[in-house]
Amino acid sequence: MYHALAIGLSEELFNNLKDHLSKFDLHLAVSPTLKDAGRLLSEKVIHLLIADLEYLRSIQQDEWLSNVRHISFVPVVVLSNTPEADTASMVNYGVDMCVSSKEPHSMIADQIHAQFRRYTEYNHYNDPDNDEVASFQIGDIFIDPSRRIVKVRGNPISLHQREFSLLLYLMRHPDIVLTPEQICEHAWGIEGNYGHSASQSIYLLRQAIEPDMEHPIYIQTMYRTGYRFIGR
């Protein structure tokens, strides 16, 4: 089951979209507040975000859309009364598609589905529940296993395969102290020479993602135990 999140939609439009999108194994839920939406985007895998621009403007929060890209790289569809005038600014906010809210609900649903289909096919998300391929984000760090993409605070980071596998393993076990033995066995499938193998790759990974090598904020060293990924 894929998961979509709606913000500020009318009850009628929400119900119509939910019925239409359910045909494509896409479950649409509503977020009552922007705070709740931000929490869900940062904690769960969301495959689509739909927001009503007029609603955001009514609460003076249209710039909230630009903050989404600090939380998630989910595709964003915005409904607007004046899409011709709003598209440029929405693109600058990181929005993927600006759709006219004045169109029939069936046409809005078709356009949203088209965006969703492009996203899932491009990312090879044939199985949305497969954690091996689903992209996700923890704090400042986004990772896409299927395309081997890493972004820190929205900035692309280049990693060698070994360090990418290490980061992926750490991010799948956040806030857990992992020993060098666990890292070598589960991140790389190797045995022996635990200490050096893990410490060297941790050093290289920190070089790539940490803003200050002397004071790492994403990967903590736990004295005589191992390492813990924080992400924030």
Short mmCIF file of C-alpha atoms in Angstrom, two decimals:
data_model
loop_
_atom_site.label_atom_id
_atom_site.label_comp_id
_atom_site.label_asym_id
_atom_site.label_seq_id
_atom_site.Cartn_x
_atom_site.Cartn_y
_atom_site.Cartn_z
CA MET A 1 0.00 0.00 0.00
CA TYR A 2 1.31 3.43 -1.00
CA HIS A 3 0.59 6.39 1.26
CA ALA A 4 -0.48 9.93 0.33
CA LEU A 5 -1.14 12.90 2.59
CA ALA A 6 -3.66 15.69 1.98
CA ILE A 7 -3.68 19.19 3.49
CA GLY A 8 -6.55 21.67 3.33
CA LEU A 9 -8.77 19.84 0.84
CA SER A 10 -12.54 20.16 0.95
CA GLU A 11 -14.34 17.11 2.26
CA GLU A 12 -15.94 16.46 -1.12
CA LEU A 13 -12.65 16.66 -3.03
CA PHE A 14 -10.85 14.57 -0.44
CA ASN A 15 -13.44 11.80 -0.64
CA ASN A 16 -13.44 11.83 -4.44
CA LEU A 17 -9.65 11.69 -4.62
CA LYS A 18 -9.50 8.97 -2.00
CA ASP A 19 -11.94 6.80 -3.96
CA HIS A 20 -10.08 7.37 -7.23
CA LEU A 21 -6.57 6.82 -5.87
CA SER A 22 -7.51 3.72 -3.91
CA LYS A 23 -7.83 1.94 -7.28
CA PHE A 24 -4.06 2.28 -7.62
CA ASP A 25 -3.25 0.95 -4.15
CA LEU A 26 -2.70 4.51 -2.91
CA HIS A 27 -4.21 5.32 0.49
CA LEU A 28 -5.01 9.00 1.01
CA ALA A 29 -5.08 10.37 4.55
CA VAL A 30 -5.70 13.90 5.80
CA SER A 31 -3.43 15.86 8.10
CA PRO A 32 -5.35 18.21 10.41
CA THR A 33 -2.40 20.57 10.98
CA LEU A 34 0.87 21.47 9.29
CA LYS A 35 2.72 20.36 12.40
CA ASP A 36 1.21 16.90 12.10
CA ALA A 37 2.06 16.85 8.39
CA GLY A 38 5.69 17.70 9.12
CA ARG A 39 5.90 14.98 11.74
CA LEU A 40 4.44 12.36 9.40
CA LEU A 41 6.74 13.38 6.55
CA SER A 42 9.82 13.10 8.75
CA GLU A 43 8.86 9.83 10.46
CA LYS A 44 7.08 7.78 7.79
CA VAL A 45 7.46 6.90 4.13
CA ILE A 46 4.95 9.12 2.30
CA HIS A 47 4.71 8.69 -1.46
CA LEU A 48 2.66 11.79 -2.33
CA LEU A 49 1.69 15.12 -0.75
CA ILE A 50 -1.38 17.06 -1.93
CA ALA A 51 -1.94 20.58 -0.62
CA ASP A 52 -4.55 23.26 -1.32
CA LEU A 53 -2.74 26.54 -1.90
CA GLU A 54 -5.77 28.70 -1.07
CA TYR A 55 -6.03 26.97 2.30
CA LEU A 56 -2.35 27.57 3.03
CA ARG A 57 -2.76 31.21 2.09
CA SER A 58 -5.82 31.55 4.30
CA ILE A 59 -3.67 30.63 7.31
CA GLN A 60 -0.68 32.57 5.92
CA GLN A 61 1.42 29.44 5.59
CA ASP A 62 1.99 29.09 1.83
CA GLU A 63 5.76 29.30 2.43
CA TRP A 64 5.44 26.12 4.49
CA LEU A 65 5.78 24.27 1.20
CA SER A 66 9.40 25.38 0.92
CA ASN A 67 10.06 23.81 4.33
CA VAL A 68 8.88 20.43 3.10
CA ARG A 69 12.13 19.99 1.18
CA HIS A 70 14.03 20.20 4.47
CA ILE A 71 11.96 17.27 5.72
CA SER A 72 11.24 15.03 2.75
CA PHE A 73 11.67 14.64 -1.00
CA VAL A 74 8.11 13.41 -1.46
CA PRO A 75 6.44 14.54 -4.72
CA VAL A 76 4.22 17.55 -3.99
CA VAL A 77 1.05 18.44 -5.91
CA VAL A 78 -0.53 21.83 -5.18
CA LEU A 79 -4.10 22.81 -6.05
CA SER A 80 -4.47 26.46 -7.01
CA ASN A 81 -7.29 28.73 -8.20
CA THR A 82 -4.77 30.47 -10.46
CA PRO A 83 -2.15 27.89 -11.51
CA GLU A 84 -0.85 30.04 -14.38
CA ALA A 85 0.14 32.76 -11.92
CA ASP A 86 1.32 30.42 -9.16
CA THR A 87 3.35 27.78 -10.99
CA ALA A 88 6.65 29.71 -11.02
CA SER A 89 6.60 30.47 -7.29
CA MET A 90 5.50 26.92 -6.48
CA VAL A 91 8.41 25.49 -8.48
CA ASN A 92 10.74 27.69 -6.46
CA TYR A 93 9.22 26.17 -3.32
CA GLY A 94 10.04 22.69 -4.59
CA VAL A 95 6.54 21.77 -5.76
CA ASP A 96 6.37 19.18 -8.55
CA MET A 97 2.97 20.03 -10.04
CA CYS A 98 0.52 22.93 -9.78
CA VAL A 99 -3.03 21.88 -10.73
CA SER A 100 -6.12 24.03 -11.23
CA SER A 101 -8.56 23.49 -8.38
CA LYS A 102 -11.38 24.65 -10.67
CA GLU A 103 -11.22 21.56 -12.85
CA PRO A 104 -13.63 18.64 -12.36
CA HIS A 105 -12.57 16.39 -9.54
CA SER A 106 -12.08 13.48 -11.93
CA MET A 107 -9.55 15.50 -13.96
CA ILE A 108 -7.72 16.60 -10.82
CA ALA A 109 -7.54 12.96 -9.75
CA ASP A 110 -6.18 11.91 -13.14
CA GLN A 111 -3.42 14.54 -13.04
CA ILE A 112 -2.45 13.59 -9.50
CA HIS A 113 -2.36 9.93 -10.47
CA ALA A 114 -0.16 10.76 -13.47
CA GLN A 115 2.37 12.48 -11.18
CA PHE A 116 2.25 9.61 -8.73
CA ARG A 117 2.74 7.05 -11.51
CA ARG A 118 5.81 8.85 -12.88
CA TYR A 119 7.31 9.01 -9.41
CA THR A 120 6.77 5.34 -8.58
CA GLU A 121 7.88 4.04 -11.98
CA TYR A 122 11.01 6.20 -12.01
CA ASN A 123 11.96 4.97 -8.55
CA HIS A 124 11.03 1.34 -9.30
CA TYR A 125 8.58 1.24 -6.40
CA ASN A 126 6.70 -1.85 -7.57
CA ASP A 127 6.42 -2.94 -3.94
CA PRO A 128 5.76 0.04 -1.65
CA ASP A 129 6.20 -2.08 1.48
CA ASN A 130 9.65 -3.27 0.48
CA ASP A 131 12.05 -1.44 2.77
CA GLU A 132 14.94 -2.55 0.57
CA VAL A 133 13.95 -0.08 -2.17
CA ALA A 134 11.84 2.61 -0.50
CA SER A 135 13.56 5.95 0.01
CA PHE A 136 13.29 7.58 3.42
CA GLN A 137 14.66 10.44 5.46
CA ILE A 138 15.82 10.77 9.05
CA GLY A 139 16.42 14.31 10.22
CA ASP A 140 18.72 16.07 7.77
CA ILE A 141 19.62 12.98 5.74
CA PHE A 142 17.68 11.49 2.82
CA ILE A 143 18.61 8.17 1.24
CA ASP A 144 17.25 6.37 -1.81
CA PRO A 145 18.54 2.77 -1.92
CA SER A 146 17.23 2.00 -5.42
CA ARG A 147 19.03 4.96 -7.04
CA ARG A 148 21.88 5.16 -4.51
CA ILE A 149 21.16 8.82 -3.81
CA VAL A 150 22.08 10.57 -0.57
CA LYS A 151 21.23 14.16 0.32
CA VAL A 152 22.21 16.05 3.45
CA ARG A 153 20.07 19.12 4.09
CA GLY A 154 18.99 18.92 0.46
CA ASN A 155 22.53 18.79 -0.92
CA PRO A 156 23.58 15.71 -2.95
CA ILE A 157 26.43 13.71 -1.44
CA SER A 158 28.66 11.32 -3.38
CA LEU A 159 29.56 8.10 -1.57
CA HIS A 160 31.50 5.01 -2.55
CA GLN A 161 29.55 1.77 -2.40
CA ARG A 162 31.06 0.72 0.92
CA GLU A 163 30.19 3.97 2.69
CA PHE A 164 26.73 4.03 1.07
CA SER A 165 26.01 0.55 2.46
CA LEU A 166 27.28 1.67 5.84
CA LEU A 167 25.05 4.75 5.91
CA LEU A 168 22.03 2.72 4.80
CA TYR A 169 22.60 0.20 7.59
CA LEU A 170 23.03 2.95 10.18
CA MET A 171 19.89 4.77 9.00
CA ARG A 172 17.84 1.59 9.19
CA HIS A 173 18.86 1.30 12.85
CA PRO A 174 18.67 4.89 14.18
CA ASP A 175 19.47 5.62 17.83
CA ILE A 176 20.81 2.08 18.30
CA VAL A 177 24.41 1.43 19.30
CA LEU A 178 25.92 -0.86 16.66
CA THR A 179 29.14 -2.74 17.26
CA PRO A 180 31.89 -3.04 14.64
CA GLU A 181 30.97 -6.73 14.38
CA GLN A 182 27.36 -5.91 13.53
CA ILE A 183 28.39 -3.30 10.98
CA CYS A 184 30.79 -5.63 9.17
CA GLU A 185 28.40 -8.56 9.13
CA HIS A 186 25.18 -6.75 8.23
CA ALA A 187 26.34 -3.73 6.22
CA TRP A 188 28.97 -5.54 4.13
CA GLY A 189 28.54 -9.26 4.81
CA ILE A 190 32.14 -9.75 5.92
CA GLU A 191 33.79 -11.22 8.99
CA GLY A 192 37.04 -10.47 10.74
CA ASN A 193 39.16 -7.34 11.23
CA TYR A 194 36.10 -5.61 12.65
CA GLY A 195 37.64 -2.64 14.34
CA HIS A 196 39.74 -1.30 11.47
CA SER A 197 37.14 -1.98 8.76
CA ALA A 198 34.37 -0.18 10.61
CA SER A 199 36.41 2.72 11.95
CA GLN A 200 37.96 3.53 8.57
CA SER A 201 34.60 3.58 6.80
CA ILE A 202 33.02 5.60 9.60
CA TYR A 203 35.81 8.14 9.15
CA LEU A 204 35.22 8.36 5.38
CA LEU A 205 31.45 8.60 5.83
CA ARG A 206 31.84 11.39 8.35
CA GLN A 207 34.06 13.26 5.91
CA ALA A 208 31.20 13.19 3.43
CA ILE A 209 28.21 14.04 5.64
CA GLU A 210 29.39 15.78 8.81
CA PRO A 211 29.60 19.60 8.80
CA ASP A 212 32.43 19.42 11.37
CA MET A 213 34.62 16.33 11.58
CA GLU A 214 35.87 17.36 14.99
CA HIS A 215 32.35 17.52 16.39
CA PRO A 216 30.21 14.95 14.54
CA ILE A 217 26.46 15.38 14.94
CA TYR A 218 25.09 12.51 12.83
CA ILE A 219 27.25 9.55 13.86
CA GLN A 220 28.26 9.25 17.49
CA THR A 221 31.14 7.12 18.71
CA MET A 222 30.20 5.14 21.81
CA TYR A 223 33.43 4.50 23.71
CA ARG A 224 34.56 0.86 23.50
CA THR A 225 31.13 -0.15 22.18
CA GLY A 226 30.44 1.03 18.65
CA TYR A 227 28.56 3.75 16.79
CA ARG A 228 25.10 5.29 16.87
CA PHE A 229 23.32 7.16 14.06
CA ILE A 230 21.35 10.23 15.12
CA GLY A 231 20.52 12.04 11.89
CA ARG A 232 19.62 15.34 13.51
#
